[in-house]
Coordinates of C-alpha atoms and ligand atoms in Angstrom, one line a residue:
M14 CA 36.6 10.4 20.4
P15 CA 33.9 8.6 22.1
Q16 CA 34.7 5.0 23.3
P17 CA 33.3 2.3 21.0
A18 CA 30.0 1.0 22.4
P19 CA 30.0 -2.5 23.5
A20 CA 28.8 -4.9 20.6
A21 CA 25.4 -5.4 21.9
N22 CA 24.7 -1.6 21.9
R23 CA 26.4 -1.0 18.7
T24 CA 23.7 -2.6 16.6
A25 CA 21.1 -0.4 18.1
A26 CA 23.3 2.8 17.7
P27 CA 22.0 5.0 14.7
T28 CA 24.2 4.6 11.7
P29 CA 23.7 7.8 9.6
N30 CA 24.1 7.7 5.9
P31 CA 24.7 4.1 5.2
G32 CA 27.2 4.5 2.2
P33 CA 29.2 1.9 0.4
S34 CA 30.7 1.1 4.0
S35 CA 27.4 0.1 5.5
A36 CA 26.6 -3.6 6.1
V37 CA 23.2 -3.0 4.8
M38 CA 22.7 -4.0 1.3
G39 CA 22.7 -1.0 -1.0
T40 CA 19.2 -1.7 -2.5
Y41 CA 17.7 1.6 -1.4
A42 CA 18.8 5.2 -2.2
R43 CA 18.3 6.3 1.5
Q44 CA 17.8 9.9 2.7
D45 CA 20.5 10.7 5.2
V46 CA 18.4 10.9 8.3
V47 CA 17.8 8.6 11.2
F48 CA 14.6 8.6 13.1
E49 CA 14.5 7.9 16.8
R50 CA 10.7 8.5 17.8
G51 CA 7.3 9.1 16.4
E52 CA 4.3 11.0 17.7
G53 CA 1.2 10.9 15.7
S54 CA 1.9 12.6 12.4
W55 CA 5.4 13.5 13.6
L56 CA 8.9 11.9 13.4
I57 CA 11.8 12.9 15.5
S58 CA 15.3 12.5 14.3
T59 CA 18.2 11.5 16.3
T60 CA 19.6 15.0 16.0
G61 CA 16.3 16.4 17.4
E62 CA 14.5 17.8 14.2
R63 CA 10.8 17.3 14.0
Y64 CA 9.5 16.2 10.5
L65 CA 5.8 16.2 9.4
D66 CA 5.4 12.7 8.2
F67 CA 3.3 12.5 5.1
A68 CA 5.1 9.5 3.8
S69 CA 3.6 7.3 6.6
G70 CA 6.1 4.6 5.9
V71 CA 4.6 4.3 2.4
A72 CA 0.8 4.4 3.6
V73 CA 1.7 1.9 6.4
N74 CA 1.4 4.1 9.6
A75 CA -2.4 4.5 8.9
L76 CA -2.8 5.8 12.4
G77 CA 0.4 7.6 12.6
H78 CA 3.2 6.9 15.2
A79 CA 2.9 5.5 18.6
H80 CA -0.9 5.3 18.7
P81 CA -1.9 4.5 22.3
R82 CA -4.4 1.9 21.2
L83 CA -1.9 0.0 19.0
I84 CA 0.8 0.2 21.7
A85 CA -1.6 -1.3 24.2
A86 CA -2.7 -4.1 22.0
L87 CA 0.9 -5.0 21.0
T88 CA 2.2 -4.7 24.5
E89 CA -0.7 -6.8 26.0
Q90 CA -0.1 -9.5 23.6
A91 CA 3.5 -9.4 24.0
Q92 CA 3.2 -10.4 27.6
K93 CA 1.1 -13.5 26.8
L94 CA 2.1 -15.1 23.5
W95 CA 4.3 -14.2 20.3
H96 CA 4.0 -17.0 18.1
T97 CA 2.6 -20.6 17.8
S98 CA 2.8 -21.2 14.0
N99 CA -0.3 -22.1 11.9
L100 CA -0.2 -25.7 13.0
Y101 CA -2.8 -24.6 15.7
R102 CA -5.7 -22.4 15.7
I103 CA -4.9 -18.6 16.4
A104 CA -7.8 -16.9 18.2
G105 CA -6.7 -13.3 16.9
Q106 CA -6.5 -14.6 13.3
E107 CA -10.0 -16.1 13.4
R108 CA -11.4 -12.8 14.9
L109 CA -9.7 -10.5 12.2
A110 CA -10.5 -12.8 9.4
E111 CA -14.3 -12.8 10.6
R112 CA -14.3 -9.0 10.8
L113 CA -12.5 -8.5 7.3
C114 CA -15.3 -10.8 5.8
A115 CA -18.1 -8.9 7.6
A116 CA -16.8 -5.8 6.3
T117 CA -16.3 -6.9 2.7
F118 CA -17.3 -9.2 -0.1
A119 CA -15.0 -12.0 1.3
D120 CA -15.7 -15.4 2.9
R121 CA -12.2 -16.6 3.5
V122 CA -8.9 -14.8 4.5
F123 CA -5.2 -16.0 4.3
F124 CA -2.7 -14.1 6.4
C125 CA 0.8 -13.3 5.4
N126 CA 3.5 -10.7 6.2
S127 CA 3.7 -8.4 3.2
G128 CA 2.0 -7.0 0.2
A129 CA 4.1 -9.0 -2.2
E130 CA 3.1 -12.3 -0.5
A131 CA -0.5 -11.1 -0.6
C132 CA -0.3 -10.6 -4.2
E133 CA 1.7 -13.7 -4.7
G134 CA -0.9 -15.7 -2.8
A135 CA -3.9 -14.1 -4.9
I136 CA -2.1 -15.2 -8.1
K137 CA -1.7 -18.8 -6.8
L138 CA -5.3 -18.8 -5.6
A139 CA -6.5 -17.8 -9.2
R140 CA -4.4 -20.6 -10.9
R141 CA -5.6 -23.1 -8.2
Y142 CA -9.2 -22.1 -8.7
H143 CA -9.3 -22.9 -12.5
H144 CA -7.2 -26.1 -11.7
V145 CA -9.7 -27.5 -9.3
S146 CA -12.5 -26.3 -11.7
G147 CA -11.1 -28.7 -14.4
R148 CA -9.6 -25.8 -16.7
P149 CA -5.8 -25.9 -15.7
E150 CA -5.2 -24.2 -18.9
R151 CA -6.5 -21.1 -17.5
N152 CA -3.5 -19.9 -15.9
R153 CA -2.7 -16.4 -17.5
I154 CA -3.4 -13.1 -15.8
I155 CA -4.2 -9.9 -17.3
T156 CA -2.3 -7.0 -15.6
F157 CA -1.6 -3.3 -16.3
K158 CA 1.5 -1.2 -17.0
G159 CA 2.4 1.1 -14.2
A160 CA 1.2 -1.4 -11.7
F161 CA 3.2 -2.4 -8.6
H162 CA 2.5 -5.8 -7.0
G163 CA 5.7 -6.3 -5.0
R164 CA 9.2 -7.7 -5.7
T165 CA 9.1 -11.5 -5.9
L166 CA 9.5 -13.3 -9.1
A167 CA 5.9 -13.5 -9.9
T168 CA 4.9 -10.0 -8.7
I169 CA 7.6 -8.3 -10.8
A170 CA 6.5 -10.5 -13.9
A171 CA 2.9 -9.4 -13.1
A172 CA 3.7 -5.6 -13.1
G173 CA 6.0 -5.9 -16.1
N174 CA 8.2 -3.0 -15.1
E175 CA 11.4 -3.5 -17.0
K176 CA 13.4 -1.7 -14.3
Y177 CA 12.4 -4.2 -11.6
L178 CA 12.9 -7.0 -14.1
D179 CA 16.3 -6.2 -15.3
G180 CA 19.0 -8.9 -14.5
F181 CA 16.9 -11.3 -12.7
G182 CA 16.8 -14.0 -15.2
P183 CA 13.9 -15.8 -17.0
Q184 CA 10.8 -13.9 -16.5
M185 CA 8.0 -15.8 -14.9
P186 CA 5.3 -16.6 -17.5
G187 CA 1.7 -16.2 -17.2
F188 CA 1.0 -12.6 -17.3
D189 CA -0.4 -10.3 -20.2
V190 CA 0.5 -6.7 -19.2
L191 CA -1.8 -4.2 -20.9
E192 CA -2.0 -0.5 -21.2
L193 CA -4.2 1.0 -18.3
G194 CA -7.5 2.4 -20.0
D195 CA -7.2 0.3 -23.3
A196 CA -10.5 -1.2 -23.3
A197 CA -10.2 -2.8 -26.8
A198 CA -6.9 -4.5 -25.9
L199 CA -8.5 -5.9 -22.8
E200 CA -11.3 -7.5 -24.5
A201 CA -8.9 -8.8 -27.4
T202 CA -6.6 -10.3 -24.8
I203 CA -9.3 -12.4 -22.9
G204 CA -8.8 -16.0 -24.2
P205 CA -9.2 -19.6 -23.3
E206 CA -6.0 -19.4 -21.2
T207 CA -7.1 -16.3 -19.2
A208 CA -7.6 -16.9 -15.5
A209 CA -8.0 -13.5 -14.0
I210 CA -7.8 -9.7 -14.3
M211 CA -5.4 -8.2 -11.7
I212 CA -5.5 -4.5 -11.0
E213 CA -4.9 -1.8 -8.3
P214 CA -8.0 0.4 -8.2
V215 CA -5.6 3.3 -7.7
Q216 CA -2.1 2.7 -8.9
G217 CA 0.2 3.8 -6.0
E218 CA 3.8 3.5 -7.1
G219 CA 2.8 4.1 -10.6
G220 CA 1.8 7.8 -9.9
I221 CA -1.5 7.9 -8.0
R222 CA -3.4 7.1 -11.2
V223 CA -7.1 6.5 -10.3
V224 CA -8.8 3.9 -12.5
P225 CA -12.2 5.3 -13.6
P226 CA -15.2 3.4 -11.9
D227 CA -16.6 2.7 -15.2
D228 CA -13.5 0.8 -16.2
L229 CA -13.5 -1.3 -12.9
R230 CA -17.3 -2.0 -13.6
R231 CA -16.5 -3.1 -17.2
M232 CA -13.7 -5.5 -15.7
R233 CA -16.1 -7.0 -13.4
E234 CA -18.6 -7.5 -16.3
L235 CA -15.9 -9.1 -18.4
C236 CA -14.9 -11.4 -15.6
D237 CA -18.5 -12.5 -15.0
A238 CA -19.1 -13.1 -18.8
H239 CA -15.9 -15.2 -19.2
G240 CA -15.7 -17.0 -15.9
L241 CA -12.5 -15.1 -14.7
L242 CA -11.7 -13.9 -11.2
L243 CA -11.2 -10.3 -10.6
I244 CA -8.4 -9.6 -8.3
L245 CA -7.8 -6.3 -6.7
D246 CA -4.5 -5.2 -5.2
E247 CA -5.7 -2.8 -2.4
V248 CA -2.3 -3.1 -0.6
Q249 CA -1.9 0.7 -0.8
C250 CA -5.2 2.0 -1.6
G251 CA -7.1 -0.2 0.9
M252 CA -7.9 0.0 4.6
G253 CA -9.5 3.4 4.7
R254 CA -6.9 5.3 2.6
T255 CA -9.5 6.6 0.1
G256 CA -12.2 7.4 2.5
R257 CA -13.9 4.1 2.1
L258 CA -12.7 0.8 3.7
F259 CA -11.6 -0.3 0.3
A260 CA -11.2 1.7 -2.8
H261 CA -13.4 -0.7 -5.0
E262 CA -16.5 0.5 -2.9
W263 CA -16.3 3.9 -4.8
A264 CA -17.1 1.9 -8.0
D265 CA -19.8 -0.2 -6.4
I266 CA -18.3 -3.5 -7.4
T267 CA -16.8 -6.3 -5.6
P268 CA -13.9 -8.4 -6.5
D269 CA -13.4 -12.3 -6.2
V270 CA -10.0 -11.9 -4.6
M271 CA -8.3 -9.0 -3.0
A272 CA -4.7 -8.4 -1.6
I273 CA -4.1 -6.2 1.2
A274 CA -1.2 -5.2 3.6
K275 CA 0.5 -1.8 4.4
G276 CA -2.2 0.1 6.5
I277 CA -3.7 -3.2 8.0
G278 CA -0.8 -3.6 10.4
G279 CA -0.6 0.2 11.2
G280 CA 3.5 -0.4 11.1
F281 CA 3.5 -4.1 12.2
P282 CA 4.1 -6.3 9.2
V283 CA 0.8 -7.8 8.2
G284 CA -0.6 -8.9 4.7
A285 CA -3.6 -10.9 3.6
F286 CA -5.4 -12.1 0.7
L287 CA -9.1 -12.3 0.8
A288 CA -11.5 -14.3 -1.4
T289 CA -15.0 -15.5 -1.9
E290 CA -15.9 -19.2 -0.9
E291 CA -16.1 -20.0 -4.5
A292 CA -12.7 -18.4 -5.5
A293 CA -11.1 -20.2 -2.5
K294 CA -12.4 -23.5 -3.1
G295 CA -9.0 -25.0 -4.3
M296 CA -7.2 -23.9 -1.2
A297 CA -7.3 -27.0 0.7
P298 CA -4.9 -28.1 3.5
G299 CA -1.4 -28.1 2.2
T300 CA -1.8 -25.9 -0.8
H301 CA -0.4 -22.8 0.7
G302 CA 1.4 -21.7 4.0
S303 CA 3.4 -19.1 5.8
T304 CA 5.4 -19.6 9.0
F305 CA 5.0 -16.2 10.5
G306 CA 1.7 -15.1 8.7
G307 CA -1.1 -14.0 11.0
N308 CA 0.9 -14.7 14.3
P309 CA -0.6 -13.5 17.5
L310 CA 1.4 -10.3 17.8
A311 CA 0.4 -9.3 14.2
M312 CA -3.2 -10.2 14.7
A313 CA -3.4 -8.1 18.0
V314 CA -2.2 -5.1 16.2
G315 CA -4.4 -5.9 13.1
N316 CA -7.4 -6.1 15.2
A317 CA -6.7 -2.9 17.0
V318 CA -6.2 -1.0 13.7
M319 CA -9.7 -2.4 12.7
D320 CA -11.1 -1.3 15.9
V321 CA -10.2 2.3 15.1
V322 CA -10.8 2.3 11.4
L323 CA -14.3 0.7 11.9
E324 CA -15.3 3.4 14.5
P325 CA -18.4 5.2 13.4
G326 CA -17.3 8.4 11.7
F327 CA -13.7 7.5 11.1
L328 CA -14.1 7.0 7.4
E329 CA -16.2 10.0 6.9
A330 CA -13.6 12.0 8.8
V331 CA -11.0 10.6 6.4
Q332 CA -13.3 12.0 3.5
Q333 CA -13.5 15.3 5.2
K334 CA -9.8 15.6 5.7
A335 CA -9.3 14.5 2.0
L336 CA -11.5 17.3 1.0
R337 CA -9.5 19.9 3.2
L338 CA -6.2 18.6 1.6
K339 CA -7.5 18.7 -2.0
Q340 CA -8.4 22.4 -1.4
E341 CA -5.1 23.3 0.1
L342 CA -3.2 21.4 -2.7
A343 CA -5.5 23.2 -5.3
R344 CA -4.2 26.4 -3.9
V345 CA -0.6 25.3 -4.0
K346 CA -0.9 24.4 -7.6
D347 CA -2.2 27.9 -8.3
E348 CA 0.6 29.5 -6.5
H349 CA 3.1 27.3 -8.3
P350 CA 2.2 26.8 -11.9
D351 CA 5.9 26.6 -12.8
V352 CA 6.2 23.4 -10.9
V353 CA 2.9 21.7 -10.3
T354 CA 1.1 20.4 -13.4
E355 CA -1.7 18.2 -11.7
I356 CA -3.1 17.3 -8.3
R357 CA -4.4 13.6 -8.4
G358 CA -5.8 11.2 -5.9
L359 CA -8.6 9.7 -4.2
G360 CA -9.0 10.3 -0.4
L361 CA -5.8 10.7 1.4
L362 CA -4.0 8.8 -1.4
T363 CA -2.7 12.1 -3.0
G364 CA -0.2 12.7 -6.0
I365 CA 1.3 16.0 -7.1
R366 CA 2.5 15.8 -10.6
V367 CA 5.5 18.2 -11.2
K368 CA 7.4 19.5 -14.1
Q369 CA 10.9 19.2 -12.5
P370 CA 12.2 15.8 -11.4
A371 CA 10.1 14.5 -8.6
A372 CA 13.3 13.6 -6.6
D373 CA 14.2 17.5 -6.6
V374 CA 10.7 18.2 -5.2
L375 CA 11.1 15.5 -2.5
K376 CA 14.3 16.8 -1.4
A377 CA 13.0 20.2 -1.0
C378 CA 10.1 18.9 1.0
T379 CA 12.6 17.2 3.3
A380 CA 14.7 20.4 3.7
E381 CA 11.2 21.9 4.9
R382 CA 10.8 18.9 7.2
L383 CA 7.9 17.4 5.1
L384 CA 8.3 13.8 4.4
T385 CA 6.8 12.6 1.1
V386 CA 7.3 9.7 -1.3
S387 CA 8.1 9.9 -5.0
A388 CA 6.2 7.8 -7.4
G389 CA 6.1 7.0 -11.2
D390 CA 5.1 9.6 -13.7
N391 CA 7.0 12.4 -12.0
V392 CA 4.5 12.3 -9.1
V393 CA 5.3 13.2 -5.5
R394 CA 3.0 11.3 -3.1
L395 CA 1.4 12.7 0.0
L396 CA 0.2 9.9 2.3
P397 CA -0.7 11.6 5.6
P398 CA -1.8 9.3 8.6
L399 CA -5.6 8.8 8.2
N400 CA -6.0 10.4 11.6
A401 CA -3.9 13.5 10.7
T402 CA -5.4 16.8 12.1
E403 CA -6.7 19.5 9.7
A404 CA -4.1 21.8 11.2
E405 CA -1.4 19.2 10.2
L406 CA -2.9 19.1 6.6
S407 CA -2.6 22.9 6.4
E408 CA 0.9 22.8 7.8
A409 CA 1.9 20.3 5.1
A410 CA 0.5 22.4 2.4
A411 CA 2.5 25.4 3.8
R412 CA 5.7 23.4 3.9
L413 CA 5.1 22.1 0.4
S414 CA 4.6 25.6 -0.9
R415 CA 7.9 26.8 0.6
A416 CA 9.6 23.6 -0.8
L417 CA 8.2 24.5 -4.2
E418 CA 9.6 27.9 -3.9
R419 CA 12.9 26.6 -3.4
V420 CA 12.5 24.3 -6.4
S421 CA 11.5 27.4 -8.6
A422 CA 14.3 29.5 -7.1
S423 CA 16.9 26.7 -8.0
R424 CA 15.6 26.6 -11.6
S425 CA 15.7 30.4 -12.3
Ligands
LIG9 C1 3.7 -1.9 -1.5 C2 2.8 -2.6 -2.5 C3 3.0 -3.8 -2.7 C4 4.1 -4.7 -2.1 O1 4.1 -4.7 -0.8 P1 5.4 -5.2 0.2 O2 4.8 -5.2 1.5 O3 6.5 -4.3 -0.1 O4 5.8 -6.6 -0.5 C5 2.0 -4.5 -3.5 N1 1.3 -3.8 -4.1 C6 0.9 -2.6 -4.0 C7 -0.3 -1.9 -4.7 C8 1.7 -2.0 -3.3 O5 1.5 -0.5 -2.9

């Protein structure tokens, strides 16, 4: 028996298979693996196995693991200053806000730490906008089934997913949750209390459901006609994931408000909501805040991610890789018609719809040392780092194919 480690070390030691005896709250059905190190598109477990990471921490590790420029930015900032609070100006925050505005529709940015906070902030901004415009009755937001906006009380009400609302008491009012793609219901629901339409241009957790560009354009027109704000949740599909900096660019529209997070921090917790000057007009001093949001460490990493993603040719390369992955996955689908029913996605936001339970396919992928993420609608997501190599994309397809063979074999 090894000697028990001293208390200070014990917290850092890997704790495989956190079961009922783990001190970690059991809100996740975790896979029984602990990772020690990451290198680009690869994760190395404490037992030395190398996994091809096409989960990317759910689209967070946009530049893979241990990217030298992110390490340099974080360590350089760590030597100087970690945190000051938002009681003072933060240079890195002003710089990242300016760059986000220069690259998008936005004029103003609020920084927070997560996607849920970004969505929550966008919801607050929409209500506040109509309040200061003299129409406080406009406080309802139209949202869509299959959406995911986070796990706060407002964002679970916004998405309206019963599974996430169950047992959490009175549901926060103010959301009209419609079927995705039901144009008639959308027009019928807009009324004197409607403040905004909030939508993910590509539903991520919901199963990589791409909203048709025409539908997004129609929503833009409806918002303009009725004086509503169009809020896009690009927490998962933004920051280059679809091959454009933001997914709505494919539809040639701009929103009034946009929530972002996940990829923007490349693994450091960063979230933000962006808005036009007009939409943000109610967000005066004291109306909203965050202790940690946009702190110097987060902003150093956020700016470094921007440096890489905005480099000439980076997004074109993502599009090129997406094409390659699409071709590979089409071949995998042809080889496994007994498992795969559809390949979906936009850019490197990819979903494989399967006949068998998605969890079985995910497990088989893990057995082939390929990390994936499950989603709604019986979909397995492939979310490679945006800088994965073409060879890694082919390797992932080969591993997926072997995993699907396992799934077929176990069924026959
Ligand atoms: C992940 C996600 C969120 C929530 O982000 P958290 O950082 O987990 O709070 C919100 N919206 C979308 C589209 C997401 O994918």
